[in-house]
Amino acid sequence: MNVSLTNLELKRNDGLWPLARHGILDWLVTETRTERYIDNIFVEFCNRVTQAGIPLEEANLQLRTCHPEWLGANITWKIGVNEALIDTFAYGIEATDEFQLSAANELKSGAKEVRQRLDMPAIERPWPSLKRLAERGFTDFVAWPINHTLEQSHVVTFATSAKGGFLYEDLAFLRDLIPLLALVSEIRLKNIISRTLLQTYVGYCAGAQILAGATTRGSGETISAAILICDMRDFTQISDLWPRDEVIEMLNAFFDAISEPIERNGGEILKFLGDGLLAVFPLEYGDACCKLLASIKDARRNMNELNAKLRGAGKPQLNYGVGVHLGDVMYGNIGTKKRLDFTVVGPAVNITSRLETLTKELGKSVLVSGAFADAVCCSDELERIGLFPIKGLEEPLEVFALKD
């Protein structure tokens, strides 16, 4: 039965309450299938609950995600607001006093429900978050776990400023909706996690292609791109002489310095190669070559700042070599029948790698091909080094270096 009570004024305890509850359940099952984002569903869910007569005025959905930078996100709804407020919370939050004195922590410890009246002379749980709600005039607060598969648990909270707080019937109404809200939220959260993991491990564009169906060996396309390969110098020696944790810390700092400008300027980092990386700037964006060169210059400034800090800490300087070329590449999947790698392959990638290797011989940190030098808008920042034989090429390659 599909019952819509969106515009129906209901009173608590009257005979239409089962209809209202079933209407929301039916909406969750049949009418949210085309909505991709859980925050939009949560806003509509809360609006429908209030239209059913529940005195709900503020709600929060706390979801944990597999994100490399933050542990999860809070989705907050307030009555009269058409869009949810979304903010993230960081790893390590569970060690803070704010978390220790919270409904989330009590639910994590095994509680099935956390209910706290806020209009009493003394609050049983004098938590900072509940004190703030009481100061804003709220009279009642309740929280439940949102249980997903594989024992993954999240949190939903509801608050009201109604005189006397939530009635027993209000809580029963909300409690009956939680299992289906959990199911709907899990589906969206799995989609978010899938996108996040793909973006984390293969990059935004490659992740989007994989989600769109590029999952078979050989699937992909030929694109024209400016290619960058960067490699840290003397990493083996550093690894042998320094403790493992400090080596990893230096390596991550190196990648931060090099990668941030690339991503900011529209490049896509396809892979980290031990102590190096491979990135592409598709030429379909007209200023791709200029943005790649700008990325290298910004990365060089970042590395100068990083090395200054390392010197101050008595740690070794991190040097690097960068090779740059442009050409057509196959952008897609290679590998075995069961294990694939989404990357770029082709002669242009091989030449880029040879240029990066040549930086060691010539003592230059950045070498680019003549083809790239002809295409870049800031060619006056490049100096011609000469013609050099490159493995795989019949003719010597014209090579330029980025001026210091």
mmCIF file of C-alpha atoms in Angstrom:
data_model
loop_
_atom_site.group_PDB
_atom_site.id
_atom_site.type_symbol
_atom_site.label_atom_id
_atom_site.label_comp_id
_atom_site.label_asym_id
_atom_site.label_seq_id
_atom_site.Cartn_x
_atom_site.Cartn_y
_atom_site.Cartn_z
ATOM 1 C CA MET A 1 0.000 0.000 0.000
ATOM 2 C CA ASN A 2 1.382 3.349 -1.043
ATOM 3 C CA VAL A 3 -0.083 5.981 1.264
ATOM 4 C CA SER A 4 1.071 9.585 0.938
ATOM 5 C CA LEU A 5 0.470 11.707 4.006
ATOM 6 C CA THR A 6 2.830 14.506 3.093
ATOM 7 C CA ASN A 7 0.230 17.267 3.413
ATOM 8 C CA LEU A 8 -1.962 15.648 6.047
ATOM 9 C CA GLU A 9 -2.156 17.234 9.502
ATOM 10 C CA LEU A 10 -2.108 14.437 12.076
ATOM 11 C CA LYS A 11 -2.405 14.474 15.811
ATOM 12 C CA ARG A 12 -0.418 12.177 18.031
ATOM 13 C CA ASN A 13 -2.334 9.184 19.349
ATOM 14 C CA ASP A 14 -5.120 9.326 16.751
ATOM 15 C CA GLY A 15 -6.088 6.385 14.578
ATOM 16 C CA LEU A 16 -4.161 7.629 11.531
ATOM 17 C CA TRP A 17 -0.758 7.085 13.089
ATOM 18 C CA PRO A 18 -0.280 3.542 11.697
ATOM 19 C CA LEU A 19 -1.111 4.942 8.263
ATOM 20 C CA ALA A 20 1.463 7.706 8.683
ATOM 21 C CA ARG A 21 4.154 5.264 9.759
ATOM 22 C CA HIS A 22 3.373 2.885 6.905
ATOM 23 C CA GLY A 23 3.430 5.805 4.487
ATOM 24 C CA ILE A 24 6.993 6.711 5.501
ATOM 25 C CA LEU A 25 8.080 3.065 5.378
ATOM 26 C CA ASP A 26 6.549 2.708 1.928
ATOM 27 C CA TRP A 27 8.314 5.866 0.757
ATOM 28 C CA LEU A 28 11.677 4.580 2.025
ATOM 29 C CA VAL A 29 11.211 1.296 0.144
ATOM 30 C CA THR A 30 9.730 2.442 -3.156
ATOM 31 C CA GLU A 31 10.407 6.132 -3.697
ATOM 32 C CA THR A 32 14.037 6.636 -2.677
ATOM 33 C CA ARG A 33 15.545 4.345 -5.307
ATOM 34 C CA THR A 34 16.442 7.175 -7.664
ATOM 35 C CA GLU A 35 17.958 9.413 -4.968
ATOM 36 C CA ARG A 36 21.721 8.993 -4.896
ATOM 37 C CA TYR A 37 22.600 11.042 -1.814
ATOM 38 C CA ILE A 38 21.786 10.022 1.742
ATOM 39 C CA ASP A 39 21.680 13.633 3.002
ATOM 40 C CA ASN A 40 18.740 14.398 0.682
ATOM 41 C CA ILE A 41 16.946 11.263 1.843
ATOM 42 C CA PHE A 42 17.565 12.151 5.487
ATOM 43 C CA VAL A 43 16.125 15.666 5.022
ATOM 44 C CA GLU A 44 12.988 14.279 3.379
ATOM 45 C CA PHE A 45 12.728 11.569 6.043
ATOM 46 C CA CYS A 46 12.785 14.157 8.841
ATOM 47 C CA ASN A 47 10.283 16.375 7.035
ATOM 48 C CA ARG A 48 7.871 13.462 6.636
ATOM 49 C CA VAL A 49 8.256 12.563 10.302
ATOM 50 C CA THR A 50 7.300 16.095 11.368
ATOM 51 C CA GLN A 51 4.368 16.120 8.935
ATOM 52 C CA ALA A 52 3.155 12.948 10.634
ATOM 53 C CA GLY A 53 2.851 14.881 13.896
ATOM 54 C CA ILE A 54 6.104 13.985 15.649
ATOM 55 C CA PRO A 55 7.530 17.126 17.354
ATOM 56 C CA LEU A 56 10.966 16.647 15.798
ATOM 57 C CA GLU A 57 13.070 19.803 15.484
ATOM 58 C CA GLU A 58 16.652 18.617 15.022
ATOM 59 C CA ALA A 59 18.217 15.326 13.907
ATOM 60 C CA ASN A 60 21.706 14.064 13.204
ATOM 61 C CA LEU A 61 22.944 11.078 11.221
ATOM 62 C CA GLN A 62 26.546 10.091 11.970
ATOM 63 C CA LEU A 63 28.128 7.808 9.369
ATOM 64 C CA ARG A 64 31.624 6.335 9.330
ATOM 65 C CA THR A 65 33.297 6.069 5.933
ATOM 66 C CA CYS A 66 36.492 4.573 4.540
ATOM 67 C CA HIS A 67 38.152 7.870 3.707
ATOM 68 C CA PRO A 68 41.912 8.497 3.911
ATOM 69 C CA GLU A 69 41.528 11.922 5.558
ATOM 70 C CA TRP A 70 38.526 11.685 7.885
ATOM 71 C CA LEU A 71 36.721 9.005 9.871
ATOM 72 C CA GLY A 72 33.193 9.961 8.940
ATOM 73 C CA ALA A 73 30.560 12.641 8.484
ATOM 74 C CA ASN A 74 27.712 14.229 10.431
ATOM 75 C CA ILE A 75 24.507 15.003 8.532
ATOM 76 C CA THR A 76 22.408 17.493 10.499
ATOM 77 C CA TRP A 77 18.769 18.409 9.785
ATOM 78 C CA LYS A 78 16.923 21.304 11.407
ATOM 79 C CA ILE A 79 13.247 22.065 11.074
ATOM 80 C CA GLY A 80 12.472 24.573 8.348
ATOM 81 C CA VAL A 81 15.757 23.956 6.514
ATOM 82 C CA ASN A 82 15.702 22.402 3.033
ATOM 83 C CA GLU A 83 19.321 21.230 2.964
ATOM 84 C CA ALA A 84 21.307 19.261 5.503
ATOM 85 C CA LEU A 85 24.477 20.577 7.058
ATOM 86 C CA ILE A 86 27.337 18.135 6.433
ATOM 87 C CA ASP A 87 30.608 18.232 8.339
ATOM 88 C CA THR A 88 33.347 15.647 8.740
ATOM 89 C CA PHE A 89 35.008 14.291 11.854
ATOM 90 C CA ALA A 90 38.635 13.239 11.977
ATOM 91 C CA TYR A 91 40.465 10.085 12.934
ATOM 92 C CA GLY A 92 41.353 10.181 16.619
ATOM 93 C CA ILE A 93 38.036 11.712 17.680
ATOM 94 C CA GLU A 94 37.276 8.681 19.822
ATOM 95 C CA ALA A 95 40.117 9.665 22.169
ATOM 96 C CA THR A 96 38.611 13.112 22.831
ATOM 97 C CA ASP A 97 36.545 14.072 25.883
ATOM 98 C CA GLU A 98 33.714 15.197 23.590
ATOM 99 C CA PHE A 99 33.361 11.677 22.190
ATOM 100 C CA GLN A 100 33.825 9.930 25.515
ATOM 101 C CA LEU A 101 30.890 11.944 26.877
ATOM 102 C CA SER A 102 28.494 11.331 23.993
ATOM 103 C CA ALA A 103 25.641 9.139 22.879
ATOM 104 C CA ALA A 104 27.860 7.713 20.140
ATOM 105 C CA ASN A 105 30.269 6.337 22.731
ATOM 106 C CA GLU A 106 27.477 4.892 24.884
ATOM 107 C CA LEU A 107 25.952 3.179 21.859
ATOM 108 C CA LYS A 108 29.369 1.909 20.802
ATOM 109 C CA SER A 109 29.716 0.386 24.266
ATOM 110 C CA GLY A 110 26.569 -1.685 23.725
ATOM 111 C CA ALA A 111 23.587 0.509 24.609
ATOM 112 C CA LYS A 112 20.506 -0.101 22.453
ATOM 113 C CA GLU A 113 19.062 3.350 23.102
ATOM 114 C CA VAL A 114 20.145 6.604 24.736
ATOM 115 C CA ARG A 115 17.316 8.815 26.007
ATOM 116 C CA GLN A 116 17.849 11.981 28.008
ATOM 117 C CA ARG A 117 15.247 14.487 29.163
ATOM 118 C CA LEU A 118 16.745 17.963 29.068
ATOM 119 C CA ASP A 119 14.054 19.889 30.954
ATOM 120 C CA MET A 120 14.841 18.393 34.352
ATOM 121 C CA PRO A 121 16.560 20.276 37.212
ATOM 122 C CA ALA A 122 19.513 17.884 36.950
ATOM 123 C CA ILE A 123 20.491 16.102 33.716
ATOM 124 C CA GLU A 124 21.497 12.500 34.303
ATOM 125 C CA ARG A 125 24.144 12.770 31.582
ATOM 126 C CA PRO A 126 25.807 16.194 31.942
ATOM 127 C CA TRP A 127 27.547 15.894 28.562
ATOM 128 C CA PRO A 128 28.723 19.037 26.746
ATOM 129 C CA SER A 129 26.568 18.269 23.692
ATOM 130 C CA LEU A 130 23.427 17.780 25.809
ATOM 131 C CA LYS A 131 24.125 20.906 27.828
ATOM 132 C CA ARG A 132 24.298 22.880 24.591
ATOM 133 C CA LEU A 133 20.936 21.461 23.489
ATOM 134 C CA ALA A 134 19.371 22.334 26.858
ATOM 135 C CA GLU A 135 20.724 25.878 26.618
ATOM 136 C CA ARG A 136 19.017 26.206 23.223
ATOM 137 C CA GLY A 137 15.680 25.243 24.731
ATOM 138 C CA PHE A 138 15.478 21.568 23.807
ATOM 139 C CA THR A 139 13.567 19.362 26.227
ATOM 140 C CA ASP A 140 14.325 15.830 25.063
ATOM 141 C CA PHE A 141 16.990 13.842 23.199
ATOM 142 C CA VAL A 142 17.116 10.261 21.950
ATOM 143 C CA ALA A 143 19.739 8.284 20.006
ATOM 144 C CA TRP A 144 19.739 4.846 18.396
ATOM 145 C CA PRO A 145 22.351 2.765 16.593
ATOM 146 C CA ILE A 146 22.045 2.430 12.821
ATOM 147 C CA ASN A 147 23.192 -1.152 12.300
ATOM 148 C CA HIS A 148 24.660 -2.135 8.947
ATOM 149 C CA THR A 149 26.018 -5.493 7.808
ATOM 150 C CA LEU A 150 29.306 -6.930 9.098
ATOM 151 C CA GLU A 151 28.625 -5.359 12.525
ATOM 152 C CA GLN A 152 29.189 -1.849 11.219
ATOM 153 C CA SER A 153 27.270 0.569 13.434
ATOM 154 C CA HIS A 154 26.436 4.243 12.999
ATOM 155 C CA VAL A 155 24.263 6.680 14.973
ATOM 156 C CA VAL A 156 21.058 8.665 14.516
ATOM 157 C CA THR A 157 19.816 11.231 17.056
ATOM 158 C CA PHE A 158 16.569 13.194 17.439
ATOM 159 C CA ALA A 159 15.776 16.218 19.612
ATOM 160 C CA THR A 160 12.667 18.256 20.442
ATOM 161 C CA SER A 161 11.757 21.376 22.382
ATOM 162 C CA ALA A 162 8.134 20.292 22.861
ATOM 163 C CA LYS A 163 6.804 20.721 26.383
ATOM 164 C CA GLY A 164 7.213 17.406 28.159
ATOM 165 C CA GLY A 165 9.542 16.094 25.446
ATOM 166 C CA PHE A 166 8.796 13.073 23.277
ATOM 167 C CA LEU A 167 5.785 10.983 24.237
ATOM 168 C CA TYR A 168 6.070 7.208 24.449
ATOM 169 C CA GLU A 169 4.125 7.007 21.182
ATOM 170 C CA ASP A 170 6.570 9.421 19.522
ATOM 171 C CA LEU A 171 9.507 7.215 20.430
ATOM 172 C CA ALA A 172 7.697 4.071 19.285
ATOM 173 C CA PHE A 173 6.900 5.769 15.961
ATOM 174 C CA LEU A 174 10.554 6.716 15.396
ATOM 175 C CA ARG A 175 11.911 3.397 16.659
ATOM 176 C CA ASP A 176 9.867 1.477 14.093
ATOM 177 C CA LEU A 177 11.435 3.498 11.258
ATOM 178 C CA ILE A 178 15.073 2.917 12.244
ATOM 179 C CA PRO A 179 15.617 -0.555 10.649
ATOM 180 C CA LEU A 180 14.507 0.627 7.215
ATOM 181 C CA LEU A 181 16.438 3.891 7.548
ATOM 182 C CA ALA A 182 19.470 1.706 8.290
ATOM 183 C CA LEU A 183 18.894 -0.323 5.125
ATOM 184 C CA VAL A 184 18.489 2.737 2.895
ATOM 185 C CA SER A 185 21.497 4.498 4.424
ATOM 186 C CA GLU A 186 23.703 1.419 4.029
ATOM 187 C CA ILE A 187 23.048 1.268 0.302
ATOM 188 C CA ARG A 188 24.068 4.918 -0.130
ATOM 189 C CA LEU A 189 27.027 4.563 2.196
ATOM 190 C CA LYS A 190 28.310 1.580 0.217
ATOM 191 C CA ASN A 191 28.123 3.726 -2.932
ATOM 192 C CA ILE A 192 30.055 6.508 -1.198
ATOM 193 C CA ILE A 193 32.676 4.057 0.060
ATOM 194 C CA SER A 194 33.063 2.514 -3.411
ATOM 195 C CA ARG A 195 33.670 5.912 -4.997
ATOM 196 C CA THR A 196 36.006 6.986 -2.189
ATOM 197 C CA LEU A 197 38.109 3.833 -2.351
ATOM 198 C CA LEU A 198 38.453 4.025 -6.127
ATOM 199 C CA GLN A 199 39.389 7.708 -5.990
ATOM 200 C CA THR A 200 41.874 6.949 -3.212
ATOM 201 C CA TYR A 201 43.649 4.123 -5.032
ATOM 202 C CA VAL A 202 43.322 4.928 -8.747
ATOM 203 C CA GLY A 203 42.296 8.600 -8.910
ATOM 204 C CA TYR A 204 39.090 10.478 -9.630
ATOM 205 C CA CYS A 205 38.847 10.014 -13.416
ATOM 206 C CA ALA A 206 39.966 6.388 -13.451
ATOM 207 C CA GLY A 207 37.616 5.642 -10.548
ATOM 208 C CA ALA A 208 34.704 7.153 -12.455
ATOM 209 C CA GLN A 209 35.524 5.019 -15.512
ATOM 210 C CA ILE A 210 35.670 1.846 -13.429
ATOM 211 C CA LEU A 211 32.329 2.632 -11.780
ATOM 212 C CA ALA A 212 30.902 3.266 -15.244
ATOM 213 C CA GLY A 213 31.835 -0.290 -16.275
ATOM 214 C CA ALA A 214 35.485 -0.288 -17.387
ATOM 215 C CA THR A 215 36.253 -3.493 -15.488
ATOM 216 C CA THR A 216 37.453 -5.899 -18.177
ATOM 217 C CA ARG A 217 41.013 -6.481 -19.306
ATOM 218 C CA GLY A 218 41.826 -4.287 -22.293
ATOM 219 C CA SER A 219 38.894 -1.931 -21.736
ATOM 220 C CA GLY A 220 39.849 1.701 -22.075
ATOM 221 C CA GLU A 221 40.519 4.360 -24.677
ATOM 222 C CA THR A 222 43.329 6.141 -26.452
ATOM 223 C CA ILE A 223 43.921 9.656 -25.175
ATOM 224 C CA SER A 224 46.456 12.367 -25.888
ATOM 225 C CA ALA A 225 48.168 13.481 -22.704
ATOM 226 C CA ALA A 226 51.155 15.169 -21.176
ATOM 227 C CA ILE A 227 52.875 12.560 -19.013
ATOM 228 C CA LEU A 228 54.936 13.084 -15.879
ATOM 229 C CA ILE A 229 57.074 10.516 -14.092
ATOM 230 C CA CYS A 230 58.817 11.513 -10.869
ATOM 231 C CA ASP A 231 61.265 9.483 -8.796
ATOM 232 C CA MET A 232 63.019 10.155 -5.495
ATOM 233 C CA ARG A 233 66.809 9.918 -5.513
ATOM 234 C CA ASP A 234 68.848 7.719 -3.121
ATOM 235 C CA PHE A 235 65.758 6.214 -1.483
ATOM 236 C CA THR A 236 67.455 2.844 -1.000
ATOM 237 C CA GLN A 237 70.314 4.465 0.898
ATOM 238 C CA ILE A 238 67.897 6.447 3.072
ATOM 239 C CA SER A 239 65.914 3.263 3.791
ATOM 240 C CA ASP A 240 69.064 1.466 4.889
ATOM 241 C CA LEU A 241 70.243 4.229 7.233
ATOM 242 C CA TRP A 242 67.046 5.485 8.859
ATOM 243 C CA PRO A 243 64.335 3.805 10.995
ATOM 244 C CA ARG A 244 61.332 2.477 9.110
ATOM 245 C CA ASP A 245 58.784 4.904 10.608
ATOM 246 C CA GLU A 246 60.947 7.928 9.803
ATOM 247 C CA VAL A 247 61.503 6.676 6.258
ATOM 248 C CA ILE A 248 57.741 6.339 5.734
ATOM 249 C CA GLU A 249 57.185 9.794 7.208
ATOM 250 C CA MET A 250 59.753 11.320 4.831
ATOM 251 C CA LEU A 251 58.326 9.430 1.860
ATOM 252 C CA ASN A 252 54.789 10.636 2.618
ATOM 253 C CA ALA A 253 56.035 14.220 3.010
ATOM 254 C CA PHE A 254 57.783 13.893 -0.372
ATOM 255 C CA PHE A 255 54.593 12.669 -2.042
ATOM 256 C CA ASP A 256 52.576 15.478 -0.426
ATOM 257 C CA ALA A 257 54.975 18.084 -1.782
ATOM 258 C CA ILE A 258 54.942 16.652 -5.318
ATOM 259 C CA SER A 259 51.310 15.518 -5.561
ATOM 260 C CA GLU A 260 49.368 18.486 -4.202
ATOM 261 C CA PRO A 261 50.211 20.833 -7.119
ATOM 262 C CA ILE A 262 49.518 18.093 -9.671
ATOM 263 C CA GLU A 263 46.026 17.437 -8.342
ATOM 264 C CA ARG A 264 45.305 21.140 -7.796
ATOM 265 C CA ASN A 265 46.190 21.870 -11.431
ATOM 266 C CA GLY A 266 43.988 19.146 -12.873
ATOM 267 C CA GLY A 267 46.483 16.306 -13.248
ATOM 268 C CA GLU A 268 45.603 12.727 -12.401
ATOM 269 C CA ILE A 269 48.021 10.602 -10.407
ATOM 270 C CA LEU A 270 47.486 7.070 -11.655
ATOM 271 C CA LYS A 271 49.942 5.258 -9.442
ATOM 272 C CA PHE A 272 52.705 5.520 -6.888
ATOM 273 C CA LEU A 273 55.715 3.485 -7.995
ATOM 274 C CA GLY A 274 57.482 2.752 -4.713
ATOM 275 C CA ASP A 275 59.321 6.060 -4.288
ATOM 276 C CA GLY A 276 57.952 7.592 -7.494
ATOM 277 C CA LEU A 277 54.692 8.430 -9.232
ATOM 278 C CA LEU A 278 53.051 8.513 -12.655
ATOM 279 C CA ALA A 279 50.627 11.315 -13.575
ATOM 280 C CA VAL A 280 48.854 12.477 -16.722
ATOM 281 C CA PHE A 281 47.333 15.749 -17.895
ATOM 282 C CA PRO A 282 44.867 14.992 -20.742
ATOM 283 C CA LEU A 283 45.419 17.334 -23.694
ATOM 284 C CA GLU A 284 41.681 17.744 -24.210
ATOM 285 C CA TYR A 285 42.096 20.521 -21.669
ATOM 286 C CA GLY A 286 43.825 23.189 -23.770
ATOM 287 C CA ASP A 287 46.258 24.405 -21.115
ATOM 288 C CA ALA A 288 47.293 20.953 -19.915
ATOM 289 C CA CYS A 289 50.996 21.410 -20.692
ATOM 290 C CA CYS A 290 51.161 24.805 -18.993
ATOM 291 C CA LYS A 291 49.419 23.388 -15.923
ATOM 292 C CA LEU A 292 51.845 20.472 -15.806
ATOM 293 C CA LEU A 293 54.814 22.844 -15.897
ATOM 294 C CA ALA A 294 53.191 25.038 -13.231
ATOM 295 C CA SER A 295 52.735 21.919 -11.093
ATOM 296 C CA ILE A 296 56.434 21.104 -11.337
ATOM 297 C CA LYS A 297 57.427 24.649 -10.334
ATOM 298 C CA ASP A 298 55.047 24.590 -7.362
ATOM 299 C CA ALA A 299 56.336 21.152 -6.385
ATOM 300 C CA ARG A 300 59.903 22.467 -6.542
ATOM 301 C CA ARG A 301 58.985 25.247 -4.100
ATOM 302 C CA ASN A 302 57.309 22.694 -1.851
ATOM 303 C CA MET A 303 60.423 20.532 -1.925
ATOM 304 C CA ASN A 304 62.647 23.483 -1.018
ATOM 305 C CA GLU A 305 60.455 24.157 2.023
ATOM 306 C CA LEU A 306 60.395 20.467 2.958
ATOM 307 C CA ASN A 307 64.162 20.141 2.698
ATOM 308 C CA ALA A 308 64.615 23.216 4.886
ATOM 309 C CA LYS A 309 62.547 21.506 7.574
ATOM 310 C CA LEU A 310 64.475 18.264 7.158
ATOM 311 C CA ARG A 311 67.780 20.091 7.513
ATOM 312 C CA GLY A 312 66.551 21.679 10.703
ATOM 313 C CA ALA A 313 65.657 18.245 12.043
ATOM 314 C CA GLY A 314 69.022 16.763 11.063
ATOM 315 C CA LYS A 315 67.498 14.543 8.398
ATOM 316 C CA PRO A 316 68.706 13.895 4.841
ATOM 317 C CA GLN A 317 67.722 16.082 1.890
ATOM 318 C CA LEU A 318 65.250 14.552 -0.569
ATOM 319 C CA ASN A 319 66.239 14.939 -4.208
ATOM 320 C CA TYR A 320 64.206 13.891 -7.221
ATOM 321 C CA GLY A 321 64.142 13.514 -10.987
ATOM 322 C CA VAL A 322 61.212 14.341 -13.255
ATOM 323 C CA GLY A 323 60.681 13.297 -16.867
ATOM 324 C CA VAL A 324 57.960 14.870 -19.043
ATOM 325 C CA HIS A 325 56.716 14.016 -22.529
ATOM 326 C CA LEU A 326 53.444 14.057 -24.433
ATOM 327 C CA GLY A 327 51.729 11.742 -26.876
ATOM 328 C CA ASP A 328 48.969 9.205 -27.353
ATOM 329 C CA VAL A 329 48.563 6.534 -24.664
ATOM 330 C CA MET A 330 46.205 3.683 -23.956
ATOM 331 C CA TYR A 331 44.246 4.720 -20.858
ATOM 332 C CA GLY A 332 42.612 1.664 -19.333
ATOM 333 C CA ASN A 333 42.961 -1.802 -17.836
ATOM 334 C CA ILE A 334 45.882 -4.179 -18.166
ATOM 335 C CA GLY A 335 46.776 -7.228 -16.106
ATOM 336 C CA THR A 336 45.630 -10.798 -15.543
ATOM 337 C CA LYS A 337 42.137 -12.204 -15.888
ATOM 338 C CA LYS A 338 41.430 -11.589 -12.192
ATOM 339 C CA ARG A 339 43.768 -8.749 -11.230
ATOM 340 C CA LEU A 340 43.782 -5.481 -13.184
ATOM 341 C CA ASP A 341 45.664 -2.215 -13.097
ATOM 342 C CA PHE A 342 44.096 0.963 -14.485
ATOM 343 C CA THR A 343 46.977 2.933 -15.991
ATOM 344 C CA VAL A 344 48.461 4.392 -19.173
ATOM 345 C CA VAL A 345 50.754 2.443 -21.486
ATOM 346 C CA GLY A 346 52.421 3.123 -24.797
ATOM 347 C CA PRO A 347 55.636 4.450 -26.362
ATOM 348 C CA ALA A 348 55.022 7.942 -24.941
ATOM 349 C CA VAL A 349 55.089 6.531 -21.399
ATOM 350 C CA ASN A 350 58.325 4.683 -22.144
ATOM 351 C CA ILE A 351 59.982 7.871 -23.426
ATOM 352 C CA THR A 352 58.864 9.737 -20.307
ATOM 353 C CA SER A 353 60.490 7.055 -18.181
ATOM 354 C CA ARG A 354 63.727 7.303 -20.193
ATOM 355 C CA LEU A 355 63.769 11.074 -19.628
ATOM 356 C CA GLU A 356 63.377 10.615 -15.892
ATOM 357 C CA THR A 357 66.312 8.180 -15.920
ATOM 358 C CA LEU A 358 68.360 10.651 -17.979
ATOM 359 C CA THR A 359 68.077 13.260 -15.198
ATOM 360 C CA LYS A 360 70.561 11.168 -13.188
ATOM 361 C CA GLU A 361 73.143 11.215 -15.988
ATOM 362 C CA LEU A 362 72.789 14.915 -16.758
ATOM 363 C CA GLY A 363 72.460 16.126 -13.169
ATOM 364 C CA LYS A 364 69.208 17.936 -13.930
ATOM 365 C CA SER A 365 66.107 17.600 -11.767
ATOM 366 C CA VAL A 366 63.556 18.145 -14.574
ATOM 367 C CA LEU A 367 63.908 17.087 -18.216
ATOM 368 C CA VAL A 368 61.224 17.449 -20.890
ATOM 369 C CA SER A 369 61.038 16.403 -24.510
ATOM 370 C CA GLY A 370 61.166 18.769 -27.454
ATOM 371 C CA ALA A 371 57.544 17.905 -28.243
ATOM 372 C CA PHE A 372 56.480 19.080 -24.796
ATOM 373 C CA ALA A 373 58.671 22.201 -25.020
ATOM 374 C CA ASP A 374 56.982 23.139 -28.308
ATOM 375 C CA ALA A 375 53.524 22.770 -26.740
ATOM 376 C CA VAL A 376 54.067 24.566 -23.441
ATOM 377 C CA CYS A 377 53.144 28.228 -23.054
ATOM 378 C CA CYS A 378 56.194 29.116 -20.915
ATOM 379 C CA SER A 379 58.934 27.793 -23.172
ATOM 380 C CA ASP A 380 61.302 30.589 -22.075
ATOM 381 C CA GLU A 381 61.596 28.781 -18.736
ATOM 382 C CA LEU A 382 63.149 25.795 -20.517
ATOM 383 C CA GLU A 383 66.735 25.561 -21.775
ATOM 384 C CA ARG A 384 67.793 23.268 -24.594
ATOM 385 C CA ILE A 385 70.269 20.607 -23.465
ATOM 386 C CA GLY A 386 70.765 18.823 -26.792
ATOM 387 C CA LEU A 387 69.962 15.627 -28.682
ATOM 388 C CA PHE A 388 70.246 12.320 -26.832
ATOM 389 C CA PRO A 389 69.779 8.730 -27.949
ATOM 390 C CA ILE A 390 66.757 7.137 -26.297
ATOM 391 C CA LYS A 391 66.210 3.382 -26.164
ATOM 392 C CA GLY A 392 63.339 2.478 -28.474
ATOM 393 C CA LEU A 393 63.743 5.536 -30.724
ATOM 394 C CA GLU A 394 65.580 5.469 -34.025
ATOM 395 C CA GLU A 395 66.397 9.178 -33.909
ATOM 396 C CA PRO A 396 67.932 11.079 -30.975
ATOM 397 C CA LEU A 397 65.442 12.948 -28.814
ATOM 398 C CA GLU A 398 65.659 16.707 -28.332
ATOM 399 C CA VAL A 399 65.807 17.362 -24.597
ATOM 400 C CA PHE A 400 65.156 20.519 -22.558
ATOM 401 C CA ALA A 401 65.653 21.207 -18.849
ATOM 402 C CA LEU A 402 63.617 23.416 -16.551
ATOM 403 C CA LYS A 403 65.747 26.396 -15.546
ATOM 404 C CA ASP A 404 66.608 26.748 -11.874
#
